[in-house]
Amino acid sequence: MISYLRKHPCLRFSIVLISGVCFASWNEHIDLAIALSLLVGSSLAAVTFHRSSHHRWTAIFAGLSLLSSVFWLGCYVFLAQLPGNDGNHLIHFIQDRNEVYFKVSEVGNRRVLADVVRLNGNEAGGHLVLYGDDLSETISVGDLMFSCSRIRTINPPHNPGAFNYQRYFKGKQIYHQAYLNEPPMLLATDQDMPWHRYPRKWRAALNLALVARIENPDALALCQALLLGDKSMLPEDLKDAFVDAGTMHILAVSGLHLGIIYLILRTLFSFIGLRTGVPKVIRSVLIILCLWSFALMVGGAASVVRAATMFSLFEFSRVIFRKNYALNSLSLAALGLVLVDPMSIYDIGFQLSFMALLGILICQKPIEQICLVENRWLYKIWQMVSLSLAAQLFTFPLSIYYFNEFPIFFWLSGVVAIPLAFLLLAAGIGFFALSFIPILGAILAFLLSHIALLLNGWIYLIQQIPGVSIERIHIDIYQVALLLVCGCLLSLLLIRKQSIYLIYVLTAVVGCQIYDGVKKIQLATQMEFVAYSLSHKSHADLFMGRQVYSLHPKDTNTELHYDVARYRYARQATPISSQSENDQFMNLAGFIKVGDWTCHVVDRSEFRLTDYFPKVDLLWLQTPVELDEQMHLLRYRVGEVLLDRSLPYGYIRHINQLAHQQDLAIHEMRVDGAYRKVIQP
């Protein structure tokens, strides 16, 4: 392992840099000044030891000091871009009501990503996500707009197991959101730079060419998605088919598409430098220019820009590194992207793209050598299978963690889907270049349409296979780490082919099984009360090991809120329909008693607290009740008050004031999220 890292210095530095970024994001006690001091100190130590590295130990200390400086550099760049350390960030100018000038960077149906220009009369920076109705019909990328709105921090999920939008937008350096009750005022259009504005116009012209030539709507929608990055016309059943087949990455214009474009460009420009007298660096410059032209044409989304940057550095480093350039190039790309945007390590696309390429570069050849195929066509098929297996080696733990499912036949769908995607992109480039010639344009449009229909048909065919994917898989971050360790050890086994690594792999697999078994035992013996934070209705579950009792038994599985169903799946709990199926608790007349813990649910406004009211650990207010004259009793009769999310704002504020006067514990669902209580049996 050490010798492998010595051959790839950029991989070594990228691992240390990313470790520094992660350390800074997890450690709340380190600030910018400390990180800068440690960075300067370790850099000076590295220079000092390097100058006197005549002995073995001083050379070792020089290397360790250099790695330490890279580590603290990762901490520093992460802390430097935090909103609190940027004096120009919008966080310093937010008021109750805000006058915000912003430039639109990305448009969705009901969501817009924007770059803040001015806020409440101050020059400001930072990014916002704006929500409203039918925004895509009135707003375009590059528009300069004005709006009065309330700006709020993007909070973590309110319910356990729910999708974490805070973490998702954190990867895009977006920490705040606003809701547009009225359409924003348009101040100017096309305020983007020319390298953004003109590619958008080219994209619109190319889209018109596709619409004019391709008649089949499904084929047209797929061509628009793959060639122009526009997935708005894709039917939902086709999207579901791509997800089930494990080929959704084909629809997302990112690393795979830029990789295919990169291979096509290298083939087209392969004549440069071969007995032509033209320096090979000219070929690299042309390839990079074409890559960026395509990236800007398809919209310039973050994932596309990241992929274009990666392949540009990949091509550039081919000139620098004569040996081992592939892995060093990938690592150099990771170094550059993390230094520019350290929050990109939290971006799902960044993680999946780099882990897939890492698996391909490290393991594709060793996997291919496992089976020696002499037939030429079977060898090509085996190459595609080995490519898919290598890509999944490091990505499947992340895919399961984020999407809770795993496509079983990804290797089979990729054997045909990836070559067809290659042909479609190649035909698309030819169509865009030659569509002005009537005959050639018609021929290339015919090829595009039939390749797209063939790709759609193959994906639909894979979807019909029974058990095409395993759904409702839930793993935690520690299991992701264990599975990645298994992947690393397996890659070493494939490369080294030594029996000791097989023992390491088996040991890691056993460790994963032990952790999973301990986790299941804990869940099987744990009792937990969960009151979900929902907007329109109240819902609570009582988990008793692998069983769950709903306090709203009329709700069927099809009527459950998505967050409720998701957490039930994560707990792998089986619903029980009545209290008689489990004698460990009591639910009667609004009182829930589990062991020594008691909760009373108040769902009627006639509720009155008297001296005869029994002591309860939790009072759950689901409807407004008059408590002004009874607050002194709450302090002695109630351990904690739970304020439902459906309660009016004014009532919640009033109860908070009364509870503060009586020093009474309050859990407000609107702010604190779902209420969870682990109960000792």
XYZ file of C-alpha atoms in Angstrom:
681
model
C 0.000 0.000 0.000
C 2.804 2.422 0.927
C 4.734 1.656 -2.260
C 1.520 2.221 -4.248
C 1.069 5.665 -2.689
C 4.708 6.517 -3.416
C 4.067 5.975 -7.127
C 1.085 8.355 -7.004
C 2.065 11.511 -5.067
C -1.067 13.422 -6.085
C -3.247 10.627 -4.659
C -1.346 10.874 -1.391
C -1.762 14.640 -1.187
C -5.443 14.560 -2.188
C -6.260 12.026 0.553
C -4.502 14.190 3.168
C -6.140 17.404 1.897
C -9.637 15.891 1.969
C -8.906 14.534 5.464
C -8.085 18.080 6.576
C -11.350 19.415 5.114
C -13.340 16.673 6.878
C -11.527 17.300 10.172
C -12.340 21.021 10.035
C -15.997 20.331 9.207
C -16.421 17.894 12.107
C -14.355 19.765 14.733
C -16.157 22.781 16.191
C -13.223 23.876 18.382
C -10.811 24.880 15.622
C -10.980 28.359 14.091
C -9.343 30.114 11.156
C -6.449 31.589 13.173
C -5.470 28.238 14.674
C -5.564 26.528 11.273
C -3.456 29.293 9.709
C -0.893 29.143 12.534
C -0.557 25.368 12.226
C -0.313 25.656 8.428
C 2.524 28.176 8.656
C 4.305 26.194 11.381
C 4.156 22.874 9.521
C 5.262 24.554 6.269
C 8.289 26.104 7.971
C 9.115 22.735 9.526
C 8.883 21.058 6.116
C 11.278 23.619 4.584
C 13.715 23.335 7.512
C 13.845 19.544 7.472
C 14.096 19.469 3.677
C 17.194 21.681 3.701
C 18.906 19.389 6.203
C 17.568 16.094 4.833
C 21.009 14.468 4.666
C 19.991 11.817 7.164
C 17.162 9.324 6.993
C 15.211 10.660 9.965
C 15.318 14.275 8.813
C 14.027 13.164 5.394
C 11.176 11.305 7.104
C 10.323 14.358 9.230
C 10.412 16.541 6.094
C 7.850 14.280 4.406
C 5.622 14.185 7.499
C 5.809 17.968 7.845
C 4.844 18.382 4.188
C 1.818 16.097 4.638
C 0.924 17.974 7.824
C 1.002 21.289 5.958
C -1.312 19.844 3.281
C -3.656 18.638 6.055
C -3.817 22.067 7.690
C -4.217 23.661 4.261
C -7.412 21.596 3.886
C -8.606 22.869 7.282
C -7.773 26.465 6.354
C -9.517 26.522 2.941
C -12.632 24.975 4.495
C -12.796 27.474 7.345
C -11.960 30.434 5.077
C -15.052 29.905 2.909
C -17.510 29.573 5.814
C -20.086 32.395 5.877
C -18.971 33.594 9.306
C -15.407 34.173 8.059
C -16.504 36.077 4.946
C -17.288 39.690 5.849
C -19.170 40.177 2.582
C -21.501 37.205 3.004
C -25.246 37.774 3.145
C -25.420 36.256 6.632
C -24.154 39.566 8.066
C -26.952 41.668 6.509
C -30.108 39.571 6.999
C -33.110 41.329 8.602
C -36.729 40.365 9.275
C -37.739 41.685 5.856
C -35.085 41.795 3.176
C -34.619 43.700 -0.057
C -32.472 41.402 -2.154
C -30.969 41.854 -5.619
C -29.916 38.565 -7.137
C -28.726 37.026 -10.387
C -30.302 33.701 -11.415
C -27.809 30.859 -11.859
C -30.114 27.824 -12.211
C -33.856 27.472 -12.852
C -36.226 24.646 -11.908
C -40.001 24.386 -11.970
C -40.572 25.661 -8.418
C -37.002 26.374 -7.352
C -34.327 28.857 -8.404
C -30.677 29.045 -7.397
C -29.392 32.605 -7.265
C -26.223 34.590 -6.563
C -26.858 37.522 -4.218
C -25.628 40.913 -5.502
C -27.045 43.360 -2.909
C -28.920 42.835 0.328
C -30.657 45.604 2.276
C -28.523 48.291 0.629
C -25.207 46.495 1.139
C -22.930 44.870 -1.395
C -23.242 41.172 -0.515
C -22.187 37.766 -1.714
C -23.330 34.203 -1.188
C -26.026 32.035 -2.691
C -29.755 31.554 -2.133
C -32.331 28.941 -3.052
C -35.670 30.599 -3.859
C -39.028 28.805 -3.918
C -42.190 29.873 -5.717
C -44.888 28.758 -8.167
C -44.094 28.271 -11.868
C -40.764 30.066 -11.672
C -39.448 28.458 -14.854
C -42.099 30.322 -16.902
C -41.052 33.801 -15.765
C -37.352 33.496 -14.861
C -34.336 32.661 -17.002
C -30.689 32.023 -16.202
C -28.723 35.274 -16.168
C -31.666 37.492 -15.143
C -30.959 40.248 -12.622
C -33.979 40.483 -10.286
C -35.268 42.201 -7.159
C -37.519 40.800 -4.440
C -38.672 41.524 -0.893
C -38.733 38.325 1.136
C -37.819 36.672 4.389
C -34.529 34.811 4.288
C -34.247 31.753 6.511
C -31.483 29.315 7.303
C -31.823 25.879 5.685
C -32.478 23.621 8.664
C -31.597 19.942 9.101
C -34.433 17.459 8.450
C -37.320 17.641 10.896
C -37.925 13.890 10.921
C -35.574 10.937 11.415
C -34.582 9.264 8.165
C -35.795 12.184 6.014
C -33.729 13.538 3.124
C -31.149 16.012 4.403
C -31.597 19.141 2.267
C -29.200 21.054 4.512
C -26.371 18.657 3.645
C -27.401 18.622 -0.027
C -27.266 22.417 -0.399
C -24.187 22.625 1.803
C -22.328 20.899 -1.030
C -23.371 23.840 -3.249
C -22.332 26.452 -0.639
C -25.983 27.401 -0.099
C -27.024 27.943 3.511
C -30.167 30.107 3.171
C -33.552 29.942 1.468
C -36.439 32.301 0.738
C -40.062 31.882 -0.352
C -41.373 34.199 -3.050
C -45.002 35.085 -2.337
C -44.978 37.412 -5.348
C -43.068 37.167 -8.639
C -39.719 38.971 -8.400
C -39.141 42.167 -10.384
C -37.027 41.765 -13.509
C -34.314 44.434 -13.723
C -32.170 43.172 -16.604
C -31.703 40.073 -18.752
C -28.623 38.259 -20.003
C -26.405 39.535 -17.219
C -24.185 36.484 -17.446
C -20.718 36.588 -18.909
C -20.493 36.056 -22.695
C -19.131 32.530 -22.225
C -22.412 31.693 -20.478
C -24.771 33.770 -22.608
C -23.730 32.638 -26.084
C -23.671 28.896 -25.320
C -27.280 29.237 -24.080
C -28.262 30.659 -27.448
C -26.435 27.847 -29.242
C -28.252 25.374 -27.022
C -31.637 26.843 -27.975
C -30.748 26.696 -31.680
C -29.565 23.076 -31.427
C -32.728 22.143 -29.548
C -34.822 23.557 -32.394
C -32.822 21.428 -34.834
C -33.587 18.291 -32.785
C -37.294 19.124 -32.536
C -37.518 19.704 -36.292
C -35.847 16.402 -37.236
C -36.880 13.822 -34.581
C -40.582 12.975 -34.465
C -40.790 10.250 -31.782
C -41.373 12.034 -28.428
C -39.495 9.455 -26.303
C -36.504 9.492 -28.647
C -36.545 13.303 -28.716
C -36.713 13.521 -24.917
C -33.738 11.154 -24.540
C -31.682 13.067 -27.128
C -32.439 16.358 -25.362
C -31.373 14.841 -22.032
C -28.115 13.304 -23.246
C -27.023 15.931 -25.754
C -28.315 19.164 -24.188
C -28.787 18.289 -20.515
C -32.538 19.037 -20.636
C -34.474 16.318 -18.763
C -37.745 18.261 -18.515
C -39.431 16.286 -21.312
C -38.516 12.812 -20.051
C -41.623 10.807 -19.039
C -41.706 9.572 -15.447
C -41.963 5.893 -16.435
C -38.740 6.225 -18.465
C -36.945 7.840 -15.512
C -38.139 5.019 -13.235
C -36.895 2.452 -15.745
C -33.420 4.012 -15.807
C -33.350 4.051 -11.991
C -34.392 0.387 -11.710
C -31.841 -0.659 -14.325
C -29.045 1.171 -12.505
C -28.332 3.498 -15.446
C -29.692 6.803 -14.144
C -26.174 8.237 -14.401
C -26.556 8.086 -18.197
C -29.313 10.708 -18.035
C -27.286 13.084 -15.861
C -24.835 15.077 -17.975
C -21.716 14.793 -15.815
C -18.670 12.548 -15.609
C -19.857 9.760 -17.926
C -20.861 12.123 -20.737
C -17.720 14.226 -20.507
C -15.678 11.016 -20.427
C -17.323 9.807 -23.638
C -16.882 13.221 -25.264
C -13.251 13.161 -24.140
C -12.674 9.770 -25.805
C -14.378 10.953 -29.006
C -12.240 14.110 -29.089
C -9.037 12.164 -28.503
C -9.968 9.940 -31.435
C -10.818 12.890 -33.692
C -7.599 14.745 -32.866
C -5.354 11.689 -32.759
C -3.698 12.706 -36.059
C -2.162 15.785 -34.409
C 1.380 15.058 -33.363
C 1.720 11.998 -35.590
C 4.279 12.983 -38.267
C 2.590 16.345 -38.741
C 5.159 18.467 -36.990
C 2.442 19.968 -34.781
C 3.248 19.804 -31.035
C 1.063 17.421 -29.069
C 0.226 20.216 -26.653
C -1.904 21.739 -29.434
C -4.008 18.574 -29.389
C -4.486 18.910 -25.634
C -5.509 22.574 -25.984
C -8.087 21.732 -28.683
C -9.518 18.878 -26.595
C -9.846 21.111 -23.526
C -11.510 23.912 -25.531
C -14.051 21.478 -27.002
C -14.768 19.973 -23.584
C -15.526 23.379 -22.099
C -17.636 24.375 -25.098
C -19.820 21.306 -24.538
C -19.957 21.911 -20.765
C -21.165 25.489 -21.219
C -23.587 24.519 -23.978
C -25.444 22.026 -21.764
C -25.989 24.637 -19.070
C -22.756 24.727 -17.083
C -24.208 22.988 -14.017
C -21.838 22.329 -11.127
C -21.513 18.620 -11.952
C -20.677 19.394 -15.603
C -18.123 22.076 -14.705
C -16.567 19.682 -12.196
C -16.315 16.928 -14.796
C -14.896 19.327 -17.410
C -12.312 20.533 -14.894
C -11.395 16.965 -14.043
C -10.869 15.870 -17.644
C -9.042 19.105 -18.486
C -6.586 18.451 -15.665
C -6.503 14.819 -16.746
C -5.455 15.834 -20.266
C -3.042 18.475 -18.972
C -1.317 16.057 -16.621
C -0.786 13.588 -19.455
C 1.853 16.033 -20.616
C 3.375 16.301 -17.122
C 3.379 12.688 -15.930
C 5.009 10.223 -18.264
C 4.063 7.263 -16.075
C 1.058 6.558 -13.859
C -0.569 9.672 -15.281
C -4.166 8.389 -15.055
C -4.441 8.102 -11.264
C -2.190 11.097 -10.684
C -4.372 13.116 -13.064
C -7.558 12.144 -11.243
C -5.941 13.001 -7.900
C -4.690 16.331 -9.258
C -8.226 17.133 -10.404
C -9.544 16.324 -6.925
C -6.851 18.527 -5.371
C -7.741 21.469 -7.592
C -11.494 21.183 -7.112
C -11.282 20.824 -3.327
C -8.910 23.786 -3.037
C -11.285 25.980 -5.074
C -14.470 24.648 -3.444
C -13.863 22.553 -0.302
C -17.619 22.088 0.179
C -17.679 19.986 -3.002
C -16.710 16.928 -0.952
C -20.293 16.966 0.370
C -21.738 16.998 -3.149
C -23.186 13.589 -4.036
C -22.163 13.938 -7.676
C -18.579 14.750 -6.693
C -18.368 11.692 -4.458
C -19.902 9.281 -6.961
C -17.914 10.624 -9.951
C -14.524 10.397 -8.311
C -15.174 7.083 -6.589
C -16.384 5.542 -9.863
C -13.322 6.778 -11.768
C -11.057 5.674 -8.924
C -12.519 2.174 -9.084
C -12.153 2.051 -12.871
C -8.535 3.233 -12.862
C -7.455 0.902 -10.059
C -9.528 -2.241 -10.570
C -10.770 -2.442 -14.164
C -7.642 -4.120 -15.562
C -7.222 -6.587 -12.651
C -10.902 -7.593 -12.924
C -10.559 -7.970 -16.693
C -7.578 -10.299 -16.196
C -9.570 -12.650 -13.978
C -11.225 -14.196 -17.019
C -9.220 -14.558 -20.258
C -11.618 -14.393 -23.214
C -10.231 -15.221 -26.655
C -13.273 -14.406 -28.753
C -13.046 -10.774 -29.882
C -16.727 -9.877 -29.386
C -17.040 -11.736 -26.090
C -13.889 -9.927 -24.957
C -15.533 -6.555 -25.701
C -18.582 -7.600 -23.668
C -16.368 -8.755 -20.795
C -14.547 -5.398 -20.921
C -17.842 -3.570 -20.412
C -18.819 -5.908 -17.550
C -15.439 -5.439 -15.846
C -15.800 -1.667 -16.291
C -19.215 -1.703 -14.599
C -17.963 -3.920 -11.754
C -14.926 -1.694 -11.166
C -17.079 1.454 -11.112
C -19.478 -0.093 -8.585
C -16.719 -1.299 -6.255
C -16.386 2.066 -4.506
C -19.733 3.641 -5.408
C -22.232 1.028 -4.222
C -21.861 1.912 -0.486
C -22.571 5.573 -1.302
C -25.463 4.661 -3.625
C -27.115 2.545 -0.938
C -26.526 5.231 1.712
C -28.069 8.043 -0.361
C -30.723 6.238 -2.422
C -31.561 3.170 -0.250
C -31.598 0.754 -3.177
C -29.186 -1.289 -5.233
C -29.757 -2.331 -8.875
C -28.828 -6.009 -9.227
C -28.469 -5.998 -13.018
C -26.382 -2.830 -13.395
C -23.670 -4.900 -15.105
C -26.133 -6.286 -17.653
C -27.787 -2.954 -18.457
C -24.418 -1.215 -18.795
C -23.143 -3.753 -21.340
C -25.547 -2.334 -23.934
C -26.515 1.068 -22.500
C -23.020 2.570 -22.294
C -22.020 1.659 -25.905
C -25.380 2.974 -27.133
C -24.843 6.197 -25.176
C -21.409 6.456 -26.822
C -22.950 6.019 -30.280
C -25.739 8.502 -29.506
C -23.275 11.175 -28.365
C -21.050 10.577 -31.402
C -24.049 10.782 -33.756
C -25.259 13.869 -31.892
C -21.952 15.666 -32.395
C -22.120 14.817 -36.100
C -25.733 15.983 -36.300
C -24.987 19.333 -34.658
C -22.020 19.880 -36.958
C -23.720 18.820 -40.229
C -27.465 19.395 -39.709
C -27.363 22.406 -42.062
C -26.766 19.932 -44.944
C -30.243 18.497 -45.686
C -29.275 14.932 -46.678
C -26.635 14.430 -43.989
C -28.881 16.049 -41.373
C -31.731 13.676 -42.237
C -29.455 10.612 -42.128
C -27.910 11.571 -38.780
C -31.344 12.420 -37.318
C -32.575 8.969 -38.402
C -29.584 7.361 -36.652
C -30.127 9.456 -33.515
C -33.798 8.554 -33.312
C -33.259 4.808 -33.729
C -30.286 4.667 -31.328
C -32.404 6.466 -28.710
C -35.341 4.087 -29.260
C -33.007 1.088 -28.995
C -31.560 2.426 -25.724
C -35.053 3.057 -24.308
C -36.187 -0.420 -25.348
C -33.181 -2.056 -23.688
C -33.768 -0.190 -20.422
C -37.475 -1.118 -20.412
C -36.485 -4.755 -21.049
C -34.104 -4.798 -18.072
C -36.805 -3.257 -15.892
C -39.105 -6.225 -16.589
C -36.665 -8.720 -15.038
C -38.031 -9.932 -11.651
C -36.013 -8.598 -8.716
C -34.272 -6.008 -10.873
C -33.284 -4.005 -7.770
C -33.184 -4.373 -3.994
C -35.102 -1.542 -2.339
C -35.436 -0.139 1.172
C -31.822 -0.765 2.177
C -30.699 1.466 5.021
C -27.120 1.742 6.242
C -25.415 4.332 8.424
C -22.193 6.243 7.839
C -20.144 3.699 9.795
C -21.336 0.892 7.560
C -20.394 3.013 4.540
C -16.874 3.359 5.957
C -16.625 -0.390 6.601
C -17.810 -1.218 3.081
C -15.293 1.223 1.588
C -12.543 -0.466 3.624
C -13.702 -3.794 2.166
C -13.508 -2.247 -1.317
C -9.959 -0.975 -0.727
C -8.790 -4.368 0.563
C -10.464 -6.127 -2.349
C -8.711 -3.801 -4.803
C -5.367 -4.634 -3.146
C -6.203 -8.336 -3.502
C -6.944 -7.859 -7.205
C -3.695 -5.936 -7.748
C -1.294 -7.913 -5.549
C -2.941 -11.352 -5.852
C -1.549 -12.410 -2.462
C -3.418 -14.683 -0.042
C -2.806 -12.359 2.913
C -5.113 -9.766 1.324
C -7.840 -12.395 0.998
C -7.628 -12.856 4.773
C -7.891 -9.081 5.206
C -10.960 -8.953 2.949
C -12.680 -11.792 4.807
C -11.861 -10.152 8.138
C -13.391 -6.861 6.955
C -16.513 -8.658 5.691
C -16.882 -10.411 9.055
C -16.496 -7.026 10.755
C -19.330 -5.632 8.611
C -21.547 -8.581 9.526
C -20.773 -8.216 13.230
C -21.584 -4.501 13.173
C -24.821 -5.148 11.291
C -25.762 -7.912 13.749
C -25.104 -5.719 16.789
C -27.146 -2.921 15.230
C -30.090 -5.264 14.592
C -29.932 -6.610 18.150
C -30.013 -3.067 19.528
C -33.041 -2.200 17.411
C -34.763 -5.467 18.345
C -34.504 -4.705 22.071
C -35.101 -0.944 21.926
C -38.384 0.835 22.615
C -38.778 4.289 21.083
C -41.589 6.826 20.920
C -41.480 9.097 17.846
C -43.828 12.050 17.283
C -43.261 13.227 13.714
C -43.085 16.874 12.707
C -45.719 17.035 9.937
C -47.450 20.075 8.473
C -51.067 18.997 8.081
C -51.664 16.239 10.629
C -50.189 14.717 13.756
C -48.661 11.270 13.744
C -46.719 9.214 16.267
C -45.230 5.722 16.248
C -44.278 3.520 19.149
C -41.452 1.160 18.170
C -41.170 -1.965 20.269
C -38.219 -3.866 18.887
C -39.127 -4.944 15.354
C -42.785 -3.965 15.789
C -44.388 -0.542 15.389
C -47.751 0.573 16.745
C -49.302 3.650 15.143
C -51.271 6.039 17.320
C -53.343 6.652 14.190
C -54.378 3.087 13.263
C -56.691 4.313 10.484
C -53.627 5.306 8.419
C -52.767 2.552 5.965
C -49.307 2.032 4.480
C -50.392 3.794 1.293
C -51.656 6.832 3.248
C -48.574 7.238 5.437
C -46.524 10.388 5.085
C -43.283 9.760 3.205
C -41.108 10.593 6.250
C -43.098 8.188 8.451
C -42.806 5.331 5.974
C -39.105 6.008 5.396
C -38.229 5.780 9.101
C -40.291 2.616 9.476
C -38.324 1.069 6.627
C -35.069 2.189 8.230
C -36.086 0.503 11.492
C -37.296 -2.565 9.543
C -40.385 -2.507 11.745
C -43.564 -4.510 11.147
C -46.823 -2.632 11.874
C -49.230 -4.163 14.390
C -52.870 -3.287 13.987
C -54.065 -3.271 17.599
C -52.813 -2.911 21.153
C -53.828 -6.500 21.944
C -50.933 -7.767 19.821
C -48.457 -6.359 22.356
C -48.996 -6.052 26.111
C -45.974 -3.835 26.790
C -47.903 -0.566 26.503
C -51.296 1.027 27.051
C -53.106 3.542 24.830
C -56.412 4.649 26.354
C -58.340 7.929 26.389
C -55.358 9.948 25.164
C -52.926 8.416 27.668
C -49.953 6.412 26.371
C -48.065 4.418 28.986
C -44.931 2.421 28.224
C -43.167 1.060 31.268
C -42.714 4.003 33.656
C -43.044 6.599 30.887
C -46.396 8.328 30.289
C -47.637 10.707 27.604
C -50.971 12.495 27.343
C -52.214 13.679 23.949
C -54.379 16.825 24.023
C -56.469 16.929 20.839
C -59.572 18.756 22.180
C -59.905 22.385 23.169
C -62.029 21.423 26.235
C -58.937 20.075 28.030
C -58.539 21.363 31.591
C -55.717 20.632 34.008
C -56.843 19.981 37.590
C -55.261 18.896 40.852
C -56.427 15.350 40.112
C -54.623 15.165 36.762
C -52.002 12.379 36.949
C -48.342 13.163 36.532
C -47.102 12.640 32.955
C -43.663 12.821 31.399
C -44.932 14.438 28.186
C -47.948 16.611 27.396
C -48.489 16.732 23.613
C -50.579 19.737 22.583
C -52.192 19.098 19.193
C -54.862 21.796 19.457
C -54.889 25.233 21.140
C -56.141 25.064 24.748
C -56.352 27.726 27.441
C -53.472 27.192 29.889
C -52.868 30.669 31.361
C -54.481 29.843 34.706
C -53.079 26.299 34.767
C -49.397 26.895 34.058
C -48.472 26.644 37.754
C -49.892 23.097 37.771
C -47.967 22.111 34.639
C -44.689 22.607 36.445
C -45.584 19.902 38.964
C -47.714 17.602 36.792
C -45.860 17.632 33.458
C -42.225 16.874 32.741
C -42.141 18.367 29.223
C -44.590 20.035 26.818
C -44.592 19.070 23.137
C -45.980 21.719 20.766
C -47.321 20.214 17.553
C -46.264 21.702 14.231
C -49.899 22.301 13.244
C -50.472 24.809 16.072
C -50.791 28.530 15.108
C -47.670 30.694 15.370
C -49.273 33.086 17.847
C -50.305 30.277 20.206
C -46.823 28.712 20.093
C -45.233 32.071 20.938
C -47.671 32.564 23.841
C -47.021 29.106 25.320
C -43.265 29.614 25.011
C -43.522 32.823 27.036
C -45.614 31.159 29.760
C -43.293 28.120 29.875
C -40.251 30.385 30.234
C -41.847 32.070 33.240
C -42.516 28.691 34.888
C -39.112 27.224 33.864
C -40.914 24.433 31.980
C -39.210 22.354 29.271
C -40.683 22.898 25.787
C -40.114 20.935 22.570
C -41.358 22.921 19.580
C -41.720 20.771 16.473
C -41.451 23.702 14.074
C -37.964 24.453 15.393
C -36.699 21.276 17.061
C -38.202 18.755 14.641
C -39.629 15.373 15.589
C -39.771 14.319 19.229
C -37.896 11.086 19.962
C -37.733 9.285 23.281
C -35.911 6.011 23.908
C -37.824 4.246 26.666
C -36.323 1.764 29.072
C -38.578 -1.332 29.279
